[in-house]
XYZ file of C-alpha atoms in Angstrom:
312
model
C -100.100 69.665 94.152
C -100.604 67.074 96.925
C -97.581 65.160 98.170
C -97.644 62.774 101.130
C -94.531 61.072 102.522
C -94.528 58.401 105.242
C -97.635 59.824 106.888
C -98.603 58.115 110.152
C -101.358 58.905 112.633
C -102.117 57.299 116.001
C -105.191 57.924 118.132
C -103.768 56.907 121.479
C -102.556 53.365 120.832
C -104.750 52.831 117.762
C -102.943 53.159 114.444
C -105.247 54.916 111.960
C -102.813 55.763 109.145
C -99.743 53.593 108.658
C -96.753 55.172 106.898
C -98.507 56.072 103.634
C -97.060 57.964 100.671
C -98.757 59.206 97.510
C -99.050 62.240 95.257
C -101.735 63.929 93.176
C -100.664 66.133 90.297
C -102.040 69.420 89.061
C -105.323 68.959 87.185
C -105.834 65.354 88.362
C -109.070 64.015 89.831
C -108.092 61.055 92.006
C -110.439 58.750 93.900
C -109.395 58.017 97.490
C -111.151 54.780 98.429
C -111.374 52.397 101.330
C -113.809 50.649 103.673
C -115.024 52.302 106.872
C -112.211 53.054 109.362
C -109.582 52.550 106.647
C -107.924 55.934 107.298
C -109.447 58.038 104.487
C -111.044 60.783 106.562
C -108.075 60.955 108.930
C -105.744 61.486 105.966
C -107.977 64.192 104.508
C -108.242 65.959 107.850
C -104.460 65.986 108.095
C -104.149 67.417 104.576
C -106.660 70.152 105.368
C -105.021 71.164 108.647
C -107.673 69.814 111.032
C -105.323 67.181 112.472
C -101.560 66.951 112.926
C -99.809 63.738 111.879
C -97.942 61.645 114.422
C -95.114 61.206 111.931
C -94.410 61.992 108.308
C -94.910 65.035 106.122
C -97.315 66.357 103.522
C -97.408 69.299 101.138
C -100.354 71.029 99.515
C -99.701 73.358 96.567
C -96.027 73.267 97.499
C -96.535 74.244 101.170
C -95.773 71.970 104.091
C -98.913 71.351 106.137
C -97.013 71.804 109.422
C -94.333 74.420 108.834
C -96.470 76.440 106.374
C -99.914 75.492 107.628
C -101.661 78.819 106.925
C -100.346 79.015 103.358
C -101.365 75.404 102.690
C -104.880 75.929 104.063
C -105.352 79.128 102.057
C -104.852 77.052 98.904
C -107.135 74.183 99.941
C -110.888 73.829 99.637
C -112.506 71.195 101.851
C -115.916 69.610 101.425
C -116.407 67.550 104.583
C -118.919 64.696 104.731
C -120.983 66.863 107.093
C -120.451 70.451 105.958
C -120.914 72.882 108.894
C -123.541 75.086 107.264
C -125.163 77.888 109.274
C -128.787 77.124 108.587
C -130.107 80.479 109.852
C -128.117 82.406 107.235
C -128.949 83.014 103.583
C -126.722 81.483 100.919
C -125.348 84.943 100.101
C -124.732 85.809 103.753
C -123.016 82.493 104.439
C -120.687 82.738 101.449
C -119.890 86.372 102.307
C -119.051 85.324 105.879
C -116.808 82.458 104.712
C -115.033 84.723 102.214
C -114.286 87.300 104.907
C -112.926 84.857 107.470
C -110.701 83.415 104.765
C -109.173 86.837 104.296
C -110.399 87.591 100.785
C -110.156 91.129 99.445
C -113.497 92.812 100.203
C -113.578 94.302 96.691
C -113.357 90.786 95.245
C -115.923 89.077 97.478
C -119.154 90.175 95.733
C -117.886 89.192 92.285
C -116.606 85.865 93.586
C -119.925 85.065 95.280
C -121.673 85.684 91.960
C -119.143 83.400 90.252
C -119.543 80.432 92.622
C -123.333 80.808 92.711
C -123.345 80.481 88.936
C -120.873 77.573 88.974
C -122.988 75.690 91.538
C -126.323 76.662 89.944
C -127.621 78.454 93.027
C -128.892 81.614 91.329
C -132.522 81.078 92.366
C -131.554 80.363 95.974
C -128.936 83.020 96.724
C -131.198 84.875 99.170
C -132.923 81.788 100.601
C -132.266 80.697 104.215
C -130.000 77.634 104.063
C -132.221 75.769 106.525
C -135.036 75.843 103.962
C -132.957 74.232 101.195
C -133.172 70.564 100.193
C -130.248 68.224 100.924
C -129.076 68.471 97.316
C -128.942 72.253 97.331
C -127.197 72.253 100.705
C -124.557 70.041 99.105
C -124.119 72.674 96.415
C -123.719 75.373 99.052
C -121.078 73.137 100.639
C -119.188 72.971 97.341
C -119.595 76.745 96.897
C -117.965 77.436 100.274
C -115.128 75.060 99.412
C -114.236 77.000 96.242
C -115.140 80.559 97.273
C -111.470 81.467 97.908
C -110.318 79.993 94.564
C -108.224 77.147 96.008
C -105.712 75.245 93.919
C -106.549 71.966 95.682
C -110.023 70.603 96.426
C -110.537 67.760 98.917
C -114.021 66.230 98.911
C -115.482 63.653 101.295
C -118.725 61.967 100.112
C -120.081 64.916 98.070
C -123.087 63.017 96.651
C -124.268 61.020 99.660
C -127.983 61.276 100.408
C -129.076 63.297 97.378
C -131.430 62.360 94.540
C -130.207 60.931 91.185
C -130.641 64.224 89.318
C -128.594 66.093 91.915
C -126.004 63.292 91.874
C -125.565 63.643 88.112
C -125.261 67.420 88.348
C -122.756 67.204 91.220
C -120.598 64.710 89.322
C -120.526 67.009 86.305
C -119.661 69.944 88.551
C -116.721 68.036 90.072
C -115.427 67.169 86.597
C -115.621 70.833 85.604
C -113.842 71.920 88.785
C -111.123 69.351 88.135
C -110.171 71.072 84.885
C -108.683 73.965 86.849
C -107.565 72.414 90.135
C -106.370 69.227 91.812
C -109.192 67.120 93.286
C -108.922 64.322 95.864
C -112.327 62.628 96.080
C -113.457 60.122 98.697
C -116.720 58.242 98.164
C -118.327 54.865 98.809
C -120.209 55.085 95.497
C -117.701 53.212 93.360
C -119.378 53.727 89.944
C -119.036 57.444 90.664
C -115.256 57.067 90.809
C -115.202 55.249 87.468
C -117.112 58.160 85.913
C -115.169 61.042 87.473
C -111.639 59.908 88.333
C -108.594 59.248 86.191
C -106.782 57.314 88.912
C -107.587 55.689 92.269
C -105.782 55.215 95.559
C -107.161 52.388 97.717
C -106.414 52.374 101.447
C -107.218 49.536 103.831
C -106.474 49.334 107.557
C -104.329 52.449 107.305
C -102.152 51.199 104.442
C -102.281 51.943 100.726
C -102.957 48.655 98.944
C -103.236 49.936 95.367
C -102.629 53.089 93.334
C -103.147 53.232 89.569
C -105.680 53.764 86.794
C -108.712 51.464 86.913
C -107.635 49.821 83.640
C -104.163 49.003 84.967
C -105.519 47.776 88.294
C -107.927 45.496 86.452
C -105.137 43.559 84.746
C -102.793 43.703 87.759
C -105.359 42.408 90.254
C -106.814 39.731 87.978
C -103.381 38.662 86.718
C -104.593 38.545 83.099
C -105.762 40.936 80.449
C -108.972 40.056 78.603
C -110.497 41.230 75.341
C -113.844 40.772 73.638
C -113.690 40.257 69.866
C -116.532 40.106 67.350
C -115.666 38.896 63.853
C -117.727 38.006 60.795
C -116.094 34.781 59.656
C -115.742 31.012 60.257
C -115.297 30.482 64.004
C -113.051 27.404 63.845
C -110.622 29.047 61.450
C -110.648 32.287 63.454
C -109.776 30.425 66.664
C -106.984 28.482 64.933
C -105.544 31.693 63.465
C -105.653 33.618 66.747
C -104.075 30.786 68.725
C -100.934 31.172 66.629
C -100.473 34.773 67.725
C -97.764 35.359 70.387
C -98.949 36.325 73.874
C -102.445 34.850 73.629
C -103.056 32.249 76.346
C -106.765 31.349 76.033
C -109.592 31.807 73.536
C -113.246 31.071 74.224
C -116.120 31.450 71.759
C -119.592 32.032 73.243
C -121.533 31.901 69.975
C -121.198 35.588 69.149
C -117.971 36.866 70.716
C -114.440 35.568 71.177
C -113.075 36.077 74.706
C -109.297 36.293 74.578
C -106.926 36.161 77.557
C -103.272 37.138 77.672
C -100.773 37.879 80.415
C -101.028 41.170 82.288
C -98.976 43.816 80.513
C -99.644 42.345 77.054
C -101.814 44.120 74.492
C -102.222 42.042 71.313
C -105.005 44.153 69.786
C -102.960 45.440 66.864
C -101.790 41.887 66.022
C -105.346 40.553 66.316
C -106.680 43.256 63.993
C -103.930 42.618 61.472
C -104.516 38.844 61.513
C -108.282 39.222 61.021
C -107.961 41.691 58.153
C -105.188 39.707 56.388
C -107.369 36.588 56.579
C -110.164 38.408 54.747
C -112.626 38.425 57.644
C -114.566 41.441 58.914
C -113.598 42.854 62.295
C -116.806 44.105 63.912
C -115.501 45.066 67.350
C -112.509 44.648 69.648
C -112.511 45.921 73.235
C -110.750 45.359 76.536
C -112.761 43.678 79.299
C -111.946 45.259 82.649
C -112.772 44.164 86.159
C -115.249 46.582 87.662
C -113.910 48.947 90.296
C -116.196 47.207 92.794
C -114.558 43.840 91.994
C -111.083 45.373 92.333
C -112.012 47.067 95.601
C -113.491 43.918 97.145
C -110.574 41.753 96.060
C -107.989 44.123 97.526
C -109.777 44.917 100.788
C -111.383 41.579 101.673
C -108.533 39.269 100.665
C -106.163 41.065 103.033
C -108.627 40.606 105.891
C -108.940 36.894 105.036
C -105.156 36.449 104.932
C -104.743 38.117 108.340
C -107.523 35.969 109.832
C -105.855 32.778 108.563
C -102.454 33.685 109.962
């Protein structure tokens, strides 16, 4: 639903986006991450038709953003970091206005307003002046305007910034629900949010994509090893000796309650470990992968590159 090929954007002589390519499939919720000035917002503004690229191409819902700009924008919903709400209008009036300027059938508008108000839990506030709403409810109005025209693709920039924890939780759940029916590209600095919502992440730094994969795969790729935590009811010395004989296992450490096992990235010895434990007559209590946190992955990928460039 989103396809980007060799996208480049200059602001004068400053290179903001450097020859990036990626895709987001139908029904995917993908986190688009990077430090400040990495190129995230520029990329999203290009995808939503607010900016033209210097070079490269992109497609949204099958339509080229330059040669079929109107068709692409009709199929895109955009939640900007600062949504341009008209604070002197009611929620109903604002959504009606947005629906009309987006060319929706007038016979469909009333029903659709009712739909998005229910989806965004704005029933009690539909006739309230937007300027009187809290930040959290304004965020919901921003999401409502982004989906009023039933877009196939939803691009969201910092949808939970500055709202209280209850509103954050509700907004995250709303995004997950929206992602069941459409493609979502989500940019946020709240990294735990990405781990909760997104199936895959794209990390951009200094205009270049430095990583693109699931968090689990990035964890083993970035760290260079895959780690597991094992809890077994049995004699520790014999368990360690037995596990060391298994192919692919490089290190075993016992901390008094758990066995921490390391193997090369790309290896997954869990089935062999389980089989060895059971055949030895011990009780397997738990076996789980230990992943780097998304924050650790993000910092390693974005700060190491800066360090390398400084040292050159």
